[in-house]
Amino acid sequence: LIVGQMPVLSKKYWENRDFSATTLDVPVGSGPYKIERFEPGRFIVYARDEHYWGKDLPVNRGQYNIDRLRYDYYRDVTVALEAFKAGAYDLRVENVAKQWATGYDFPALREGRVKKETFPNQLPSGMQGFVYNLRRPLFQNSKVREALAYAFDFEWSNRNLFFDQYKRTRSYFDNSDLAARGLPSPKELALLEPLRKELPQEVFTTEYQPPVAKDDAQLRANLRKALELLQEAGWTFRDRKLVNAKTGEPFRFELLIAEPTWERIGLPFARNLERLGIEMSLRTVDSAQYENRVRSFDFDMIVHVWGQSLSPGNEQREFWSSASADQPGSRNLAGLKNPAVDALVEQVIAAPDRASLMTRVRALDRALQWNYLVIPHWHIPYARLAFWDKFGYPAVTPLQGVQLNAWWIDPAKAASGQRDSGSERTD
């Protein structure tokens, strides 16, 4: 399956070239489109290859219908949106909740010349969240990690920042049939029971759900629960500060971020932690410094997302195995070292069929959930697309979500001049 996802490249072309070098030479490829022209930093145009070797294969039927595809680059998201409204390009995928909710009120959309649609998918959302660095002594007690999750008010953020567009993530494979739900099945238990001593007992007794705070009263109850857990972990409230009961050391840590946009998420979280006597500082650094610090695990907490596919495999070793925890640059950013998780990862990789894979991934999911590696964030189970009404597309959206390769130009719509004048580009 993994080999089948790799492109076919020309050995002759690359044998005397440095594959890792940056270049503006147009490479020899093997896909349905060829690079026709480009201007670095501005645009690239792909032309359909009429002699594409795979055009008549059944798997490609109905795909690659558009003769030329042009991608324009914009340095500013606001400028990019305004260019779309002016008809400078045909289609955009919207990734900003506020833009989707408030940024598309313009004449062409009201008149039906622009469409604003969502396309559902059943792909694993992966896990995005505030990631603890378990290498830090502060976060090595699971009760501490559990407690801090009660101070993150997702419902407030979704309501006030995201226009109620997101769903709370609870599984590392959310939005798919790989996600663990309910209690473990008999087949899952057969995998989990031999590992019981290395797993939190909740894996066997409770479905994981992140804390919910629908109103201020529920948030106050959550903070009380957090304080109880922190006290059980050896922390005490003294002079409005949370300190270690033995050493008197205050509870403080840093959330490292590379994008200032995360401040609007982090600051409300910090205010709730302050009510517990915890000091969380936000530190924004440039992308190079951020990458260096993350690669060397020099952080207390970061925001990160582990993407997942419908066929999890050996990448799970890189994400969760004890062997990867101390390898600089690995994606085991949490620093997890757990023999049970190691064993479950190997079970996933060795799954002989789809049914076994699903069972093994769900068992792994439970082990990860109850280790409290992250404070889960959110996801959307659909893609948000805005486009000038010149396209046709399949009536049924597949499991994988919207497939733009299967869209086509509708001659009747294109002839009616749906897109604003001045939109044709000749440069």
Coordinates of C-alpha atoms in Angstrom, one line a residue:
L1 CA 0.0 0.0 0.0
I2 CA 2.8 2.4 0.9
V3 CA 4.8 1.6 -2.2
G4 CA 1.7 2.1 -4.3
Q5 CA 1.4 5.7 -3.1
M6 CA 4.9 6.6 -4.3
P7 CA 5.5 8.3 -7.6
V8 CA 7.5 6.7 -10.4
L9 CA 10.6 8.7 -11.0
S10 CA 13.2 8.6 -13.8
K11 CA 16.4 6.9 -12.7
K12 CA 18.2 8.3 -15.8
Y13 CA 17.2 11.8 -15.0
W14 CA 18.1 11.7 -11.3
E15 CA 21.3 9.6 -11.3
N16 CA 23.5 12.6 -11.9
R17 CA 21.4 15.2 -10.0
D18 CA 21.2 15.9 -6.3
F19 CA 17.6 14.9 -5.3
S20 CA 17.8 17.0 -2.1
A21 CA 19.0 20.2 -3.8
T22 CA 16.7 23.2 -4.4
T23 CA 16.3 23.8 -8.2
L24 CA 14.1 25.6 -10.7
D25 CA 14.7 23.0 -13.4
V26 CA 11.5 21.3 -14.4
P27 CA 11.9 17.6 -13.5
V28 CA 10.9 14.6 -15.5
G29 CA 7.7 13.2 -13.9
S30 CA 5.3 10.4 -14.6
G31 CA 1.9 11.9 -13.6
P32 CA -1.1 13.2 -15.6
Y33 CA 0.1 16.8 -15.6
K34 CA 3.4 18.5 -16.7
I35 CA 4.7 21.8 -15.5
E36 CA 4.1 24.2 -18.4
R37 CA 5.4 27.5 -16.9
F38 CA 6.0 29.2 -13.6
E39 CA 7.3 32.3 -11.9
P40 CA 8.8 31.6 -8.5
G41 CA 6.8 33.1 -5.7
R42 CA 3.9 34.1 -8.0
F43 CA 2.3 31.1 -9.9
I44 CA 2.8 27.7 -11.4
V45 CA 0.8 26.3 -14.4
Y46 CA 0.3 22.6 -15.0
A47 CA -0.8 21.3 -18.4
R48 CA -2.6 18.0 -18.9
D49 CA -0.4 15.4 -20.6
E50 CA -2.4 14.0 -23.5
H51 CA 0.1 11.1 -23.7
Y52 CA -0.2 10.2 -20.0
W53 CA 0.5 6.5 -19.7
G54 CA -2.2 5.9 -17.2
K55 CA -5.1 7.9 -18.7
D56 CA -7.0 4.8 -19.8
L57 CA -6.6 2.8 -16.5
P58 CA -9.9 2.1 -14.8
V59 CA -8.7 3.7 -11.6
N60 CA -8.2 7.0 -13.4
R61 CA -11.5 7.0 -15.2
G62 CA -13.4 10.3 -14.6
Q63 CA -10.3 12.0 -13.2
Y64 CA -7.9 14.7 -14.5
N65 CA -10.5 16.5 -16.7
I66 CA -9.2 20.0 -16.7
D67 CA -6.6 21.0 -19.4
R68 CA -4.7 23.5 -17.3
L69 CA -4.3 24.1 -13.6
R70 CA -2.9 27.3 -12.3
Y71 CA -1.9 27.9 -8.7
D72 CA -1.3 31.5 -7.5
Y73 CA 0.7 32.3 -4.4
Y74 CA -0.2 35.0 -2.0
R75 CA 1.8 36.2 1.0
D76 CA -1.3 37.5 2.9
V77 CA -4.5 35.6 3.6
T78 CA -6.6 38.7 3.4
V79 CA -5.2 39.7 0.1
A80 CA -5.8 36.2 -1.2
L81 CA -9.5 36.3 -0.2
E82 CA -10.0 39.7 -1.8
A83 CA -8.4 38.4 -5.0
F84 CA -10.8 35.5 -5.0
K85 CA -13.8 37.9 -4.6
A86 CA -12.5 39.9 -7.6
G87 CA -12.3 36.8 -9.8
A88 CA -8.5 36.5 -9.9
Y89 CA -8.8 32.7 -9.4
D90 CA -11.6 30.1 -9.4
L91 CA -11.4 28.1 -6.2
R92 CA -10.1 28.3 -2.6
V93 CA -10.0 25.9 0.4
E94 CA -10.9 27.9 3.5
N95 CA -9.0 27.0 6.7
V96 CA -10.0 30.0 8.9
A97 CA -13.3 29.7 10.8
K98 CA -13.8 33.4 11.0
Q99 CA -13.3 33.9 7.3
W100 CA -15.7 31.2 6.5
A101 CA -18.3 32.7 8.8
T102 CA -18.0 36.3 8.0
G103 CA -15.7 36.8 5.0
Y104 CA -17.8 35.8 2.1
D105 CA -20.7 38.3 2.1
F106 CA -20.1 39.8 -1.4
P107 CA -22.3 40.3 -4.4
A108 CA -21.2 37.3 -6.5
L109 CA -22.0 34.9 -3.7
R110 CA -25.4 36.5 -3.0
E111 CA -26.2 36.3 -6.7
G112 CA -25.2 32.6 -6.9
R113 CA -22.2 33.2 -9.2
V114 CA -20.0 31.9 -6.3
K115 CA -20.7 28.8 -4.4
K116 CA -19.8 28.2 -0.7
E117 CA -20.0 24.5 0.1
T118 CA -18.8 21.9 2.6
F119 CA -17.8 18.4 1.5
P120 CA -17.8 15.7 4.3
N121 CA -15.1 13.1 4.7
Q122 CA -14.5 10.1 6.9
L123 CA -10.7 10.4 7.1
P124 CA -9.0 10.2 10.5
S125 CA -8.7 13.7 11.9
G126 CA -5.5 12.9 13.7
M127 CA -4.7 14.5 17.1
Q128 CA -4.0 18.2 17.5
G129 CA -3.6 19.5 21.0
F130 CA -1.4 21.0 23.6
V131 CA 1.4 18.5 23.9
Y132 CA 3.1 17.8 27.2
N133 CA 6.8 17.1 27.2
L134 CA 7.0 14.1 29.5
R135 CA 10.8 14.5 29.6
R136 CA 10.1 17.4 32.0
P137 CA 9.7 16.3 35.6
L138 CA 6.8 18.6 36.0
F139 CA 4.7 16.5 33.6
Q140 CA 5.7 13.0 34.5
N141 CA 2.8 12.5 36.9
S142 CA -0.3 11.5 34.9
K143 CA -2.6 13.2 37.5
V144 CA -0.9 16.5 36.6
R145 CA -1.5 16.0 32.9
E146 CA -5.1 14.9 33.5
A147 CA -5.7 17.9 35.8
L148 CA -4.6 20.6 33.3
A149 CA -7.1 19.4 30.7
Y150 CA -9.9 20.6 33.0
A151 CA -8.6 24.2 32.6
F152 CA -9.0 24.2 28.8
D153 CA -12.4 25.5 27.9
F154 CA -12.9 24.3 24.4
E155 CA -16.6 25.2 24.4
W156 CA -15.8 28.8 25.1
S157 CA -13.2 28.9 22.3
N158 CA -15.5 27.2 19.8
R159 CA -18.3 29.6 20.6
N160 CA -16.3 32.9 20.8
L161 CA -13.5 32.3 18.4
F162 CA -14.6 29.6 15.9
F163 CA -18.2 30.3 15.3
D164 CA -19.2 26.8 16.6
Q165 CA -17.7 25.2 13.5
Y166 CA -15.5 22.6 15.2
K167 CA -16.0 19.3 17.0
R168 CA -13.9 18.4 20.0
T169 CA -11.3 15.7 19.3
R170 CA -11.4 12.8 21.6
S171 CA -9.6 10.1 19.6
Y172 CA -6.2 9.9 17.8
F173 CA -8.2 8.5 14.9
D174 CA -11.4 10.6 15.3
N175 CA -13.9 10.9 12.4
S176 CA -13.2 7.3 11.3
D177 CA -14.0 3.7 12.0
L178 CA -10.5 3.3 13.6
A179 CA -11.5 5.4 16.6
A180 CA -12.0 3.6 19.9
R181 CA -15.6 3.9 21.2
G182 CA -17.4 2.6 24.2
L183 CA -15.6 -0.2 26.1
P184 CA -13.0 -2.5 24.6
S185 CA -14.4 -5.3 22.5
P186 CA -13.5 -8.9 23.3
K187 CA -10.9 -8.9 20.5
E188 CA -9.4 -5.6 21.9
L189 CA -9.3 -7.1 25.3
A190 CA -7.4 -10.1 24.0
L191 CA -4.7 -7.6 23.0
L192 CA -4.9 -5.4 26.1
E193 CA -5.2 -8.0 28.9
P194 CA -1.6 -9.2 28.7
L195 CA -0.5 -5.6 29.0
R196 CA -2.8 -4.7 31.9
K197 CA 0.1 -3.9 34.4
E198 CA 1.6 -1.3 32.0
L199 CA -1.7 0.4 31.2
P200 CA -4.0 2.8 33.1
Q201 CA -6.9 0.8 34.5
E202 CA -9.4 3.2 32.8
V203 CA -8.4 1.6 29.5
F204 CA -10.5 -1.4 30.6
T205 CA -13.4 0.3 32.4
T206 CA -14.2 3.7 30.9
E207 CA -14.6 5.4 27.5
Y208 CA -12.3 8.4 27.3
Q209 CA -14.0 11.8 27.0
P210 CA -12.2 15.1 27.4
P211 CA -13.7 17.5 30.0
V212 CA -16.7 19.6 28.9
A213 CA -17.5 23.1 30.2
K214 CA -20.8 24.3 28.7
D215 CA -21.2 27.2 31.1
D216 CA -19.3 29.0 33.9
A217 CA -20.7 26.7 36.6
Q218 CA -19.3 23.7 34.8
L219 CA -16.0 25.4 34.3
R220 CA -15.8 26.1 38.0
A221 CA -16.6 22.4 38.7
N222 CA -13.8 21.4 36.3
L223 CA -11.3 23.6 38.1
R224 CA -12.2 22.1 41.4
K225 CA -11.7 18.7 39.9
A226 CA -8.3 19.9 38.6
L227 CA -7.2 21.1 42.0
E228 CA -8.2 17.8 43.6
L229 CA -6.0 15.9 41.1
L230 CA -3.1 18.3 41.6
Q231 CA -3.3 17.9 45.4
E232 CA -3.2 14.1 44.9
A233 CA -0.1 14.6 42.8
G234 CA 1.7 16.5 45.6
W235 CA 0.8 20.1 44.9
T236 CA -0.8 22.6 47.3
F237 CA -2.4 26.0 47.1
R238 CA -0.4 28.6 49.0
D239 CA -0.7 32.4 48.8
R240 CA -2.7 32.1 45.6
K241 CA 0.0 30.1 44.0
L242 CA 0.2 26.4 43.4
V243 CA 3.5 25.0 44.9
N244 CA 5.1 21.6 45.4
A245 CA 4.1 20.5 48.9
K246 CA 7.6 19.2 49.6
T247 CA 9.9 21.7 47.9
G248 CA 7.8 24.8 47.7
E249 CA 8.6 25.1 44.0
P250 CA 5.9 27.1 42.2
F251 CA 4.0 25.4 39.3
R252 CA 5.0 27.3 36.2
F253 CA 5.8 26.3 32.6
E254 CA 6.0 27.7 29.1
L255 CA 3.8 27.2 26.0
L256 CA 6.1 27.5 23.0
I257 CA 4.4 28.7 19.8
A258 CA 5.6 29.8 16.3
E259 CA 2.4 31.6 15.2
P260 CA 1.0 34.6 17.0
T261 CA -2.5 33.4 16.1
W262 CA -2.2 30.7 18.8
E263 CA -2.1 33.5 21.5
R264 CA -5.9 33.9 21.3
I265 CA -6.2 30.2 22.2
G266 CA -3.4 30.1 24.7
L267 CA -4.3 33.2 26.7
P268 CA -7.8 32.1 27.9
F269 CA -6.2 28.8 28.8
A270 CA -3.5 30.6 30.8
R271 CA -6.2 32.7 32.6
N272 CA -8.0 29.5 33.7
L273 CA -4.7 28.0 34.9
E274 CA -4.0 31.2 36.8
R275 CA -7.2 30.5 38.8
L276 CA -5.5 27.2 39.9
G277 CA -2.3 29.1 40.9
I278 CA -0.4 27.9 37.9
E279 CA 1.7 30.3 35.8
M280 CA 1.7 29.4 32.1
S281 CA 3.7 31.9 29.9
L282 CA 3.3 32.1 26.2
R283 CA 6.5 32.4 24.2
T284 CA 6.4 33.2 20.4
V285 CA 9.6 32.5 18.5
D286 CA 10.4 32.6 14.8
S287 CA 10.0 29.4 12.7
A288 CA 13.7 28.5 12.6
Q289 CA 14.1 28.8 16.4
Y290 CA 10.8 26.9 16.9
E291 CA 11.9 24.0 14.7
N292 CA 15.3 23.8 16.4
R293 CA 13.8 23.8 19.9
V294 CA 11.2 21.2 19.0
R295 CA 13.7 18.9 17.2
S296 CA 15.9 19.0 20.4
F297 CA 12.8 18.6 22.7
D298 CA 13.6 21.9 24.3
F299 CA 10.1 22.8 25.4
D300 CA 7.5 22.3 28.1
M301 CA 4.4 22.4 26.0
I302 CA 3.7 23.0 22.3
V303 CA 0.8 22.8 19.9
H304 CA 1.2 19.9 17.5
V305 CA -0.9 17.6 15.3
W306 CA -0.2 14.0 14.5
G307 CA -1.9 13.3 11.2
Q308 CA -3.3 9.8 10.6
S309 CA -4.4 7.8 7.6
L310 CA -7.0 5.1 7.0
S311 CA -4.1 2.6 7.0
P312 CA -1.9 3.3 10.0
G313 CA 1.5 1.5 9.9
N314 CA 5.1 1.9 10.7
E315 CA 4.9 5.6 11.2
Q316 CA 3.3 4.8 14.6
R317 CA 6.8 3.8 15.8
E318 CA 8.0 7.3 15.0
F319 CA 5.1 8.8 16.9
W320 CA 4.9 6.7 20.0
S321 CA 7.7 4.1 20.5
S322 CA 10.1 4.2 23.4
A323 CA 13.0 3.9 20.9
S324 CA 12.0 7.2 19.2
A325 CA 11.5 9.2 22.4
D326 CA 15.2 10.2 22.7
Q327 CA 16.0 10.5 19.0
P328 CA 16.3 14.2 18.2
G329 CA 14.0 15.2 15.4
S330 CA 11.6 12.2 15.9
R331 CA 7.9 12.8 16.1
N332 CA 7.5 11.3 19.5
L333 CA 7.4 14.8 20.8
A334 CA 5.6 13.9 24.0
G335 CA 8.5 11.6 24.9
L336 CA 6.3 8.7 25.6
K337 CA 8.0 5.5 26.9
N338 CA 5.5 2.8 27.6
P339 CA 6.1 -0.9 27.0
A340 CA 2.4 -1.6 26.4
V341 CA 2.2 1.1 23.7
D342 CA 5.4 -0.3 22.1
A343 CA 3.7 -3.7 22.0
L344 CA 0.5 -2.3 20.5
V345 CA 2.4 -0.3 17.9
E346 CA 4.0 -3.5 16.7
Q347 CA 0.6 -5.3 16.6
V348 CA -0.7 -2.5 14.4
I349 CA 2.2 -2.8 12.0
A350 CA 1.9 -6.6 11.8
A351 CA -1.9 -6.6 11.2
P352 CA -2.6 -9.2 8.5
D353 CA -6.0 -7.8 7.3
R354 CA -8.3 -4.9 7.6
A355 CA -10.4 -6.3 10.4
S356 CA -7.4 -7.0 12.6
L357 CA -6.0 -3.6 11.8
M358 CA -9.1 -1.9 13.1
T359 CA -9.1 -3.9 16.3
R360 CA -5.4 -3.2 16.9
V361 CA -5.6 0.5 16.2
R362 CA -8.6 0.9 18.5
A363 CA -6.6 -0.8 21.3
L364 CA -3.7 1.5 20.6
D365 CA -6.0 4.5 20.6
R366 CA -7.2 3.6 24.1
A367 CA -3.7 3.3 25.5
L368 CA -2.8 6.7 24.0
Q369 CA -6.0 8.4 25.3
W370 CA -5.5 7.3 28.9
N371 CA -1.8 8.3 29.0
Y372 CA -2.8 11.9 28.8
L373 CA -0.1 12.9 26.3
V374 CA -2.1 15.9 25.1
I375 CA -5.0 18.2 25.9
P376 CA -7.1 17.5 22.8
H377 CA -8.1 20.4 20.5
W378 CA -10.7 20.1 17.7
H379 CA -11.3 19.1 14.1
I380 CA -13.9 19.5 11.3
P381 CA -15.2 16.5 9.5
Y382 CA -15.5 18.3 6.2
A383 CA -13.6 20.6 3.8
R384 CA -14.8 24.2 3.3
L385 CA -14.6 25.2 -0.4
A386 CA -15.6 28.5 -2.1
F387 CA -15.6 28.5 -5.9
W388 CA -16.9 30.4 -8.9
D389 CA -19.8 28.5 -10.3
K390 CA -18.2 27.1 -13.5
F391 CA -17.5 23.5 -12.3
G392 CA -19.3 20.2 -12.4
Y393 CA -18.4 17.6 -9.7
P394 CA -19.7 14.1 -8.6
A395 CA -22.9 14.0 -6.7
V396 CA -21.5 11.6 -4.2
T397 CA -18.5 12.5 -2.1
P398 CA -16.3 9.5 -1.4
L399 CA -15.0 8.3 1.9
Q400 CA -11.8 10.3 1.4
G401 CA -13.6 13.5 1.0
V402 CA -13.7 16.0 -1.9
Q403 CA -11.6 14.9 -4.9
L404 CA -10.8 17.9 -7.0
N405 CA -9.2 15.6 -9.6
A406 CA -12.7 14.4 -10.4
W407 CA -14.1 17.9 -11.1
W408 CA -14.6 19.3 -14.6
I409 CA -15.4 22.6 -16.3
D410 CA -19.2 22.8 -17.0
P411 CA -19.4 24.3 -20.6
A412 CA -22.8 25.9 -20.0
K413 CA -21.7 27.5 -16.8
A414 CA -18.4 28.6 -18.2
A415 CA -20.1 30.1 -21.3
S416 CA -22.5 32.1 -19.2
G417 CA -19.7 34.3 -17.8
Q418 CA -20.2 33.3 -14.2
R419 CA -16.7 34.6 -13.2
D420 CA -16.1 38.3 -13.1
S421 CA -14.6 40.0 -16.1
G422 CA -10.9 40.6 -16.0
S423 CA -10.2 37.2 -14.5
E424 CA -8.3 35.7 -17.4
R425 CA -4.6 35.6 -16.7
T426 CA -2.1 35.8 -19.6
D427 CA 1.1 36.3 -17.6

